[in-house]
Amino acid sequence: AQKVTQAQTEISVVEKEDVTLDCVYETRDTTYYLFWYKQPPSGELVFLIRRNSFDEQNEISGRYSWNFQKSTSSFNFTITASQVVDSAVYFCALRERSGGYQKVTFGTGTKLQVIP
Amino acid sequence: DSGVTQTPKHLITATGQRVTLRCSPRSGDLSVYWYQQSLDQGLQFLIQYYNGEERAKGNILERFSAQQFPDLHSELNLSSLELGDSALYFCASSLDRVYSGNTIYFGEGSWLTVV
């Protein structure tokens, strides 16, 4: 079973639309960490946000917002008023303890295309 | 700029050859990770080192090997290269002095093309 599931493989939206990228995770740890990364067409992986399992407050950063819900094991990412520059692949990731070290698991990514 | 430095940025080589990819982690980071990303694919975890020791192994081929040196920089060696090894190879690093879910920062990647 996937530990981090990004069920949306590709999403296309028209510019200025809002879009939500889903991330569902699975862990037995009570202390864990969740992340989102952005990979634009140029290829680099850019860190966007880190959230620990004890902090369920939603986070907003400009047009980006994140909704963390432990009850549904989800950490969803919403882009408001999308722009062409938001076109990228977005990865969700989970860090947890496993066998004495900090394991990290990435989802398979969601490719977002924002059409002008 | 993530602070993780990878060289070379681009590399073209022939099948059967051997290449070495180099990574300098962010200052102070103890963990180094290597990932492979083939065209339109996700991130395939290869291997993780922590303070010079191998910590976790993923889908790393036997033709590939890596190490982390005392100064914490790391090298990924790819040998007997095949066309299918063409990919973007990422190095990443994180602090990891204690369990605190430190952020993993990625380098810009090394684009390897095998012809």
mmCIF file of N, CA, C and O in Angstrom, chain A residues 16-99:
data_model
loop_
_atom_site.group_PDB
_atom_site.id
_atom_site.type_symbol
_atom_site.label_atom_id
_atom_site.label_comp_id
_atom_site.label_asym_id
_atom_site.label_seq_id
_atom_site.Cartn_x
_atom_site.Cartn_y
_atom_site.Cartn_z
ATOM 1 N N LYS A 16 -6.656 31.645 -13.216
ATOM 2 C CA LYS A 16 -7.506 32.325 -12.243
ATOM 3 C C LYS A 16 -8.470 31.376 -11.535
ATOM 4 O O LYS A 16 -9.129 31.800 -10.586
ATOM 5 N N GLU A 17 -8.545 30.151 -11.972
ATOM 6 C CA GLU A 17 -9.344 29.175 -11.235
ATOM 7 C C GLU A 17 -8.593 28.737 -9.986
ATOM 8 O O GLU A 17 -7.364 28.780 -9.928
ATOM 9 N N ASP A 18 -9.349 28.299 -8.986
ATOM 10 C CA ASP A 18 -8.748 27.707 -7.798
ATOM 11 C C ASP A 18 -8.567 26.208 -8.061
ATOM 12 O O ASP A 18 -9.360 25.587 -8.766
ATOM 13 N N VAL A 19 -7.532 25.635 -7.464
ATOM 14 C CA VAL A 19 -7.298 24.206 -7.650
ATOM 15 C C VAL A 19 -6.761 23.615 -6.350
ATOM 16 O O VAL A 19 -5.979 24.256 -5.642
ATOM 17 N N THR A 20 -7.222 22.418 -6.047
ATOM 18 C CA THR A 20 -6.761 21.723 -4.839
ATOM 19 C C THR A 20 -6.079 20.423 -5.219
ATOM 20 O O THR A 20 -6.642 19.619 -5.975
ATOM 21 N N LEU A 21 -4.887 20.236 -4.696
ATOM 22 C CA LEU A 21 -4.129 19.010 -4.915
ATOM 23 C C LEU A 21 -4.237 18.158 -3.657
ATOM 24 O O LEU A 21 -3.966 18.635 -2.552
ATOM 25 N N ASP A 22 -4.630 16.921 -3.854
ATOM 26 C CA ASP A 22 -4.890 16.052 -2.716
ATOM 27 C C ASP A 22 -3.664 15.235 -2.336
ATOM 28 O O ASP A 22 -2.888 14.804 -3.198
ATOM 29 N N CYS A 23 -3.536 14.999 -1.046
ATOM 30 C CA CYS A 23 -2.476 14.136 -0.530
ATOM 31 C C CYS A 23 -3.032 13.370 0.656
ATOM 32 O O CYS A 23 -3.500 13.982 1.626
ATOM 33 N N VAL A 24 -2.988 12.060 0.576
ATOM 34 C CA VAL A 24 -3.422 11.197 1.666
ATOM 35 C C VAL A 24 -2.232 10.367 2.096
ATOM 36 O O VAL A 24 -1.513 9.822 1.265
ATOM 37 N N TYR A 25 -2.007 10.275 3.377
ATOM 38 C CA TYR A 25 -0.834 9.558 3.877
ATOM 39 C C TYR A 25 -1.248 8.475 4.853
ATOM 40 O O TYR A 25 -2.389 8.450 5.340
ATOM 41 N N GLU A 26 -0.291 7.617 5.130
ATOM 42 C CA GLU A 26 -0.537 6.498 6.047
ATOM 43 C C GLU A 26 0.688 6.325 6.931
ATOM 44 O O GLU A 26 1.800 6.171 6.433
ATOM 45 N N THR A 27 0.494 6.356 8.222
ATOM 46 C CA THR A 27 1.597 6.151 9.162
ATOM 47 C C THR A 27 1.060 5.673 10.497
ATOM 48 O O THR A 27 -0.081 5.979 10.852
ATOM 49 N N ARG A 28 1.901 4.954 11.230
ATOM 50 C CA ARG A 28 1.541 4.524 12.581
ATOM 51 C C ARG A 28 2.206 5.407 13.634
ATOM 52 O O ARG A 28 1.897 5.302 14.813
ATOM 53 N N ASP A 29 3.104 6.254 13.177
ATOM 54 C CA ASP A 29 3.785 7.158 14.092
ATOM 55 C C ASP A 29 2.804 8.201 14.624
ATOM 56 O O ASP A 29 1.885 8.623 13.901
ATOM 57 N N THR A 30 3.020 8.618 15.849
ATOM 58 C CA THR A 30 2.223 9.730 16.371
ATOM 59 C C THR A 30 2.908 11.054 16.069
ATOM 60 O O THR A 30 2.276 12.101 16.050
ATOM 61 N N THR A 31 4.203 10.990 15.849
ATOM 62 C CA THR A 31 4.962 12.183 15.469
ATOM 63 C C THR A 31 5.481 11.988 14.056
ATOM 64 O O THR A 31 6.282 11.094 13.812
ATOM 65 N N TYR A 32 5.021 12.804 13.170
ATOM 66 C CA TYR A 32 5.450 12.697 11.779
ATOM 67 C C TYR A 32 5.375 14.086 11.154
ATOM 68 O O TYR A 32 4.872 15.040 11.757
ATOM 69 N N TYR A 33 5.909 14.157 9.942
ATOM 70 C CA TYR A 33 6.024 15.449 9.289
ATOM 71 C C TYR A 33 5.594 15.317 7.830
ATOM 72 O O TYR A 33 5.878 14.310 7.179
ATOM 73 N N LEU A 34 4.956 16.336 7.353
ATOM 74 C CA LEU A 34 4.458 16.337 5.986
ATOM 75 C C LEU A 34 5.028 17.525 5.231
ATOM 76 O O LEU A 34 5.245 18.597 5.805
ATOM 77 N N PHE A 35 5.241 17.328 3.952
ATOM 78 C CA PHE A 35 5.882 18.348 3.131
ATOM 79 C C PHE A 35 5.192 18.423 1.769
ATOM 80 O O PHE A 35 4.609 17.451 1.283
ATOM 81 N N TRP A 36 5.327 19.589 1.152
ATOM 82 C CA TRP A 36 4.986 19.753 -0.257
ATOM 83 C C TRP A 36 6.182 20.365 -0.961
ATOM 84 O O TRP A 36 6.852 21.267 -0.429
ATOM 85 N N TYR A 37 6.414 19.849 -2.185
ATOM 86 C CA TYR A 37 7.472 20.366 -3.044
ATOM 87 C C TYR A 37 6.878 20.671 -4.411
ATOM 88 O O TYR A 37 5.930 20.032 -4.858
ATOM 89 N N LYS A 38 7.519 21.627 -5.080
ATOM 90 C CA LYS A 38 7.103 22.009 -6.425
ATOM 91 C C LYS A 38 8.250 21.736 -7.381
ATOM 92 O O LYS A 38 9.410 22.069 -7.088
ATOM 93 N N GLN A 39 7.938 21.117 -8.525
ATOM 94 C CA GLN A 39 8.949 20.889 -9.553
ATOM 95 C C GLN A 39 8.476 21.545 -10.842
ATOM 96 O O GLN A 39 7.694 20.981 -11.596
ATOM 97 N N PRO A 40 8.956 22.754 -11.109
ATOM 98 C CA PRO A 40 8.572 23.435 -12.354
ATOM 99 C C PRO A 40 9.224 22.746 -13.544
ATOM 100 O O PRO A 40 10.067 21.869 -13.375
ATOM 101 N N PRO A 41 8.835 23.139 -14.752
ATOM 102 C CA PRO A 41 9.395 22.497 -15.959
ATOM 103 C C PRO A 41 10.916 22.557 -16.037
ATOM 104 O O PRO A 41 11.529 21.715 -16.689
ATOM 105 N N SER A 42 11.519 23.511 -15.379
ATOM 106 C CA SER A 42 12.980 23.618 -15.396
ATOM 107 C C SER A 42 13.647 22.486 -14.613
ATOM 108 O O SER A 42 14.844 22.243 -14.773
ATOM 109 N N GLY A 43 12.887 21.775 -13.793
ATOM 110 C CA GLY A 43 13.395 20.548 -13.189
ATOM 111 C C GLY A 43 13.756 20.573 -11.726
ATOM 112 O O GLY A 43 13.770 19.525 -11.086
ATOM 113 N N GLU A 44 14.071 21.715 -11.166
ATOM 114 C CA GLU A 44 14.495 21.720 -9.763
ATOM 115 C C GLU A 44 13.328 21.414 -8.838
ATOM 116 O O GLU A 44 12.174 21.630 -9.185
ATOM 117 N N LEU A 45 13.627 20.894 -7.675
ATOM 118 C CA LEU A 45 12.612 20.589 -6.665
ATOM 119 C C LEU A 45 12.668 21.643 -5.579
ATOM 120 O O LEU A 45 13.673 21.786 -4.893
ATOM 121 N N VAL A 46 11.571 22.346 -5.437
ATOM 122 C CA VAL A 46 11.534 23.479 -4.516
ATOM 123 C C VAL A 46 10.651 23.143 -3.320
ATOM 124 O O VAL A 46 9.494 22.755 -3.472
ATOM 125 N N PHE A 47 11.191 23.298 -2.148
ATOM 126 C CA PHE A 47 10.447 23.068 -0.912
ATOM 127 C C PHE A 47 9.399 24.168 -0.745
ATOM 128 O O PHE A 47 9.690 25.357 -0.903
ATOM 129 N N LEU A 48 8.172 23.767 -0.398
ATOM 130 C CA LEU A 48 7.101 24.738 -0.190
ATOM 131 C C LEU A 48 6.702 24.856 1.277
ATOM 132 O O LEU A 48 6.590 25.961 1.795
ATOM 133 N N ILE A 49 6.463 23.711 1.938
ATOM 134 C CA ILE A 49 5.958 23.783 3.293
ATOM 135 C C ILE A 49 6.279 22.514 4.060
ATOM 136 O O ILE A 49 6.390 21.446 3.476
ATOM 137 N N ARG A 50 6.456 22.648 5.351
ATOM 138 C CA ARG A 50 6.640 21.541 6.283
ATOM 139 C C ARG A 50 5.613 21.688 7.390
ATOM 140 O O ARG A 50 5.378 22.779 7.901
ATOM 141 N N ARG A 51 5.003 20.577 7.761
ATOM 142 C CA ARG A 51 3.988 20.607 8.810
ATOM 143 C C ARG A 51 4.204 19.408 9.719
ATOM 144 O O ARG A 51 4.379 18.290 9.245
ATOM 145 N N ASN A 52 4.199 19.611 11.048
ATOM 146 C CA ASN A 52 4.313 18.465 11.946
ATOM 147 C C ASN A 52 2.936 17.987 12.374
ATOM 148 O O ASN A 52 1.947 18.724 12.269
ATOM 149 N N SER A 53 2.897 16.766 12.869
ATOM 150 C CA SER A 53 1.618 16.108 13.148
ATOM 151 C C SER A 53 0.848 16.730 14.294
ATOM 152 O O SER A 53 -0.331 16.450 14.488
ATOM 153 N N PHE A 54 1.502 17.578 15.058
ATOM 154 C CA PHE A 54 0.821 18.205 16.192
ATOM 155 C C PHE A 54 0.220 19.553 15.850
ATOM 156 O O PHE A 54 -0.452 20.157 16.675
ATOM 157 N N ASP A 55 0.464 20.006 14.665
ATOM 158 C CA ASP A 55 0.002 21.327 14.279
ATOM 159 C C ASP A 55 -1.014 21.195 13.157
ATOM 160 O O ASP A 55 -0.643 21.071 11.996
ATOM 161 N N GLU A 56 -2.283 21.233 13.524
ATOM 162 C CA GLU A 56 -3.322 21.076 12.518
ATOM 163 C C GLU A 56 -3.847 22.400 12.003
ATOM 164 O O GLU A 56 -4.822 22.430 11.268
ATOM 165 N N GLN A 57 -3.206 23.468 12.371
ATOM 166 C CA GLN A 57 -3.651 24.766 11.867
ATOM 167 C C GLN A 57 -3.415 24.844 10.373
ATOM 168 O O GLN A 57 -2.372 24.432 9.876
ATOM 169 N N ASN A 58 -4.370 25.376 9.677
ATOM 170 C CA ASN A 58 -4.176 25.597 8.253
ATOM 171 C C ASN A 58 -3.164 26.709 8.038
ATOM 172 O O ASN A 58 -3.026 27.611 8.871
ATOM 173 N N GLU A 59 -2.475 26.622 6.947
ATOM 174 C CA GLU A 59 -1.436 27.600 6.648
ATOM 175 C C GLU A 59 -1.764 28.279 5.340
ATOM 176 O O GLU A 59 -2.226 27.659 4.394
ATOM 177 N N ILE A 60 -1.548 29.577 5.330
ATOM 178 C CA ILE A 60 -1.776 30.356 4.104
ATOM 179 C C ILE A 60 -0.522 31.151 3.818
ATOM 180 O O ILE A 60 0.043 31.799 4.707
ATOM 181 N N SER A 61 -0.104 31.084 2.558
ATOM 182 C CA SER A 61 1.038 31.877 2.132
ATOM 183 C C SER A 61 0.709 32.448 0.765
ATOM 184 O O SER A 61 0.829 31.768 -0.249
ATOM 185 N N GLY A 62 0.269 33.666 0.758
ATOM 186 C CA GLY A 62 -0.130 34.285 -0.504
ATOM 187 C C GLY A 62 -1.304 33.554 -1.121
ATOM 188 O O GLY A 62 -2.357 33.390 -0.505
ATOM 189 N N ARG A 63 -1.096 33.051 -2.328
ATOM 190 C CA ARG A 63 -2.171 32.324 -3.016
ATOM 191 C C ARG A 63 -2.206 30.846 -2.631
ATOM 192 O O ARG A 63 -3.081 30.117 -3.073
ATOM 193 N N TYR A 64 -1.220 30.422 -1.852
ATOM 194 C CA TYR A 64 -1.127 29.014 -1.459
ATOM 195 C C TYR A 64 -1.739 28.811 -0.082
ATOM 196 O O TYR A 64 -1.530 29.634 0.822
ATOM 197 N N SER A 65 -2.433 27.713 0.085
ATOM 198 C CA SER A 65 -2.915 27.350 1.412
ATOM 199 C C SER A 65 -2.895 25.838 1.549
ATOM 200 O O SER A 65 -2.983 25.102 0.558
ATOM 201 N N TRP A 66 -2.740 25.405 2.792
ATOM 202 C CA TRP A 66 -2.636 23.985 3.071
ATOM 203 C C TRP A 66 -3.633 23.617 4.162
ATOM 204 O O TRP A 66 -3.746 24.316 5.175
ATOM 205 N N ASN A 67 -4.316 22.499 3.951
ATOM 206 C CA ASN A 67 -5.325 22.022 4.888
ATOM 207 C C ASN A 67 -4.888 20.653 5.405
ATOM 208 O O ASN A 67 -4.907 19.661 4.669
ATOM 209 N N PHE A 68 -4.505 20.612 6.664
ATOM 210 C CA PHE A 68 -4.026 19.376 7.290
ATOM 211 C C PHE A 68 -5.143 18.830 8.170
ATOM 212 O O PHE A 68 -5.592 19.515 9.091
ATOM 213 N N GLN A 69 -5.581 17.615 7.909
ATOM 214 C CA GLN A 69 -6.633 16.989 8.704
ATOM 215 C C GLN A 69 -6.181 15.599 9.113
ATOM 216 O O GLN A 69 -6.162 14.667 8.294
ATOM 217 N N LYS A 70 -5.857 15.465 10.399
ATOM 218 C CA LYS A 70 -5.401 14.163 10.898
ATOM 219 C C LYS A 70 -6.521 13.133 10.835
ATOM 220 O O LYS A 70 -6.280 11.957 10.638
ATOM 221 N N SER A 71 -7.740 13.582 11.020
ATOM 222 C CA SER A 71 -8.875 12.643 11.055
ATOM 223 C C SER A 71 -9.029 11.893 9.737
ATOM 224 O O SER A 71 -9.493 10.750 9.707
ATOM 225 N N THR A 72 -8.625 12.532 8.651
ATOM 226 C CA THR A 72 -8.737 11.892 7.338
ATOM 227 C C THR A 72 -7.364 11.594 6.740
ATOM 228 O O THR A 72 -7.258 11.185 5.592
ATOM 229 N N SER A 73 -6.311 11.823 7.535
ATOM 230 C CA SER A 73 -4.934 11.602 7.073
ATOM 231 C C SER A 73 -4.697 12.294 5.739
ATOM 232 O O SER A 73 -4.209 11.688 4.771
ATOM 233 N N SER A 74 -5.051 13.546 5.699
ATOM 234 C CA SER A 74 -4.891 14.282 4.449
ATOM 235 C C SER A 74 -4.153 15.594 4.680
ATOM 236 O O SER A 74 -4.240 16.205 5.752
ATOM 237 N N PHE A 75 -3.433 15.985 3.671
ATOM 238 C CA PHE A 75 -2.685 17.246 3.721
ATOM 239 C C PHE A 75 -2.807 17.861 2.338
ATOM 240 O O PHE A 75 -1.923 17.724 1.493
ATOM 241 N N ASN A 76 -3.900 18.551 2.113
ATOM 242 C CA ASN A 76 -4.208 19.053 0.789
ATOM 243 C C ASN A 76 -3.693 20.460 0.562
ATOM 244 O O ASN A 76 -3.564 21.254 1.494
ATOM 245 N N PHE A 77 -3.431 20.754 -0.678
ATOM 246 C CA PHE A 77 -2.777 21.995 -1.073
ATOM 247 C C PHE A 77 -3.670 22.712 -2.072
ATOM 248 O O PHE A 77 -4.046 22.132 -3.087
ATOM 249 N N THR A 78 -4.021 23.941 -1.759
ATOM 250 C CA THR A 78 -4.889 24.722 -2.628
ATOM 251 C C THR A 78 -4.167 25.943 -3.172
ATOM 252 O O THR A 78 -3.502 26.663 -2.418
ATOM 253 N N ILE A 79 -4.289 26.126 -4.459
ATOM 254 C CA ILE A 79 -3.776 27.331 -5.107
ATOM 255 C C ILE A 79 -4.985 28.163 -5.511
ATOM 256 O O ILE A 79 -5.857 27.689 -6.249
ATOM 257 N N THR A 80 -5.020 29.370 -5.026
ATOM 258 C CA THR A 80 -6.119 30.277 -5.334
ATOM 259 C C THR A 80 -5.726 31.158 -6.511
ATOM 260 O O THR A 80 -4.574 31.596 -6.608
ATOM 261 N N ALA A 81 -6.692 31.394 -7.394
ATOM 262 C CA ALA A 81 -6.427 32.256 -8.559
ATOM 263 C C ALA A 81 -5.148 31.819 -9.265
ATOM 264 O O ALA A 81 -4.174 32.567 -9.365
ATOM 265 N N SER A 82 -5.174 30.609 -9.769
ATOM 266 C CA SER A 82 -3.979 30.002 -10.357
ATOM 267 C C SER A 82 -3.410 30.871 -11.487
ATOM 268 O O SER A 82 -4.126 31.614 -12.177
ATOM 269 N N GLN A 83 -2.100 30.741 -11.636
ATOM 270 C CA GLN A 83 -1.386 31.462 -12.687
ATOM 271 C C GLN A 83 -0.572 30.466 -13.492
ATOM 272 O O GLN A 83 -0.270 29.368 -13.027
ATOM 273 N N VAL A 84 -0.191 30.877 -14.683
ATOM 274 C CA VAL A 84 0.585 29.995 -15.554
ATOM 275 C C VAL A 84 1.870 29.545 -14.863
ATOM 276 O O VAL A 84 2.316 28.408 -15.042
ATOM 277 N N VAL A 85 2.442 30.411 -14.052
ATOM 278 C CA VAL A 85 3.698 30.056 -13.360
ATOM 279 C C VAL A 85 3.501 28.944 -12.331
ATOM 280 O O VAL A 85 4.477 28.392 -11.821
ATOM 281 N N ASP A 86 2.254 28.642 -12.014
ATOM 282 C CA ASP A 86 1.986 27.543 -11.082
ATOM 283 C C ASP A 86 2.075 26.188 -11.776
ATOM 284 O O ASP A 86 2.035 25.142 -11.113
ATOM 285 N N SER A 87 2.166 26.180 -13.085
ATOM 286 C CA SER A 87 2.279 24.921 -13.825
ATOM 287 C C SER A 87 3.549 24.198 -13.395
ATOM 288 O O SER A 87 4.661 24.728 -13.540
ATOM 289 N N ALA A 88 3.364 23.009 -12.870
ATOM 290 C CA ALA A 88 4.489 22.253 -12.321
ATOM 291 C C ALA A 88 3.975 20.894 -11.872
ATOM 292 O O ALA A 88 2.775 20.623 -11.912
ATOM 293 N N VAL A 89 4.912 20.065 -11.442
ATOM 294 C CA VAL A 89 4.540 18.832 -10.753
ATOM 295 C C VAL A 89 4.712 19.086 -9.261
ATOM 296 O O VAL A 89 5.740 19.634 -8.837
ATOM 297 N N TYR A 90 3.721 18.712 -8.502
ATOM 298 C CA TYR A 90 3.741 18.937 -7.063
ATOM 299 C C TYR A 90 3.805 17.591 -6.344
ATOM 300 O O TYR A 90 3.028 16.685 -6.620
ATOM 301 N N PHE A 91 4.754 17.504 -5.428
ATOM 302 C CA PHE A 91 4.950 16.273 -4.670
ATOM 303 C C PHE A 91 4.628 16.501 -3.208
ATOM 304 O O PHE A 91 5.037 17.506 -2.612
ATOM 305 N N CYS A 92 3.934 15.543 -2.635
ATOM 306 C CA CYS A 92 3.686 15.505 -1.207
ATOM 307 C C CYS A 92 4.628 14.458 -0.611
ATOM 308 O O CYS A 92 4.948 13.458 -1.270
ATOM 309 N N ALA A 93 5.092 14.683 0.608
ATOM 310 C CA ALA A 93 6.029 13.739 1.223
ATOM 311 C C ALA A 93 5.753 13.587 2.710
ATOM 312 O O ALA A 93 5.235 14.508 3.359
ATOM 313 N N LEU A 94 6.118 12.428 3.229
ATOM 314 C CA LEU A 94 5.913 12.096 4.638
ATOM 315 C C LEU A 94 7.256 11.693 5.246
ATOM 316 O O LEU A 94 7.984 10.888 4.659
ATOM 317 N N ARG A 95 7.581 12.243 6.413
ATOM 318 C CA ARG A 95 8.756 11.787 7.177
ATOM 319 C C ARG A 95 8.260 11.157 8.465
ATOM 320 O O ARG A 95 7.447 11.746 9.190
ATOM 321 N N GLU A 96 8.771 9.986 8.755
ATOM 322 C CA GLU A 96 8.384 9.258 9.953
ATOM 323 C C GLU A 96 9.565 8.435 10.409
ATOM 324 O O GLU A 96 10.532 8.258 9.678
ATOM 325 N N ARG A 97 9.457 7.926 11.640
ATOM 326 C CA ARG A 97 10.525 7.061 12.148
ATOM 327 C C ARG A 97 10.278 5.646 11.642
ATOM 328 O O ARG A 97 9.153 5.149 11.678
ATOM 329 N N SER A 98 11.341 5.026 11.185
ATOM 330 C CA SER A 98 11.211 3.661 10.693
ATOM 331 C C SER A 98 12.528 2.929 10.913
ATOM 332 O O SER A 98 13.550 3.334 10.372
ATOM 333 N N GLY A 99 12.505 1.894 11.727
ATOM 334 C CA GLY A 99 13.720 1.110 11.947
ATOM 335 C C GLY A 99 14.871 1.925 12.490
ATOM 336 O O GLY A 99 16.023 1.667 12.152
#
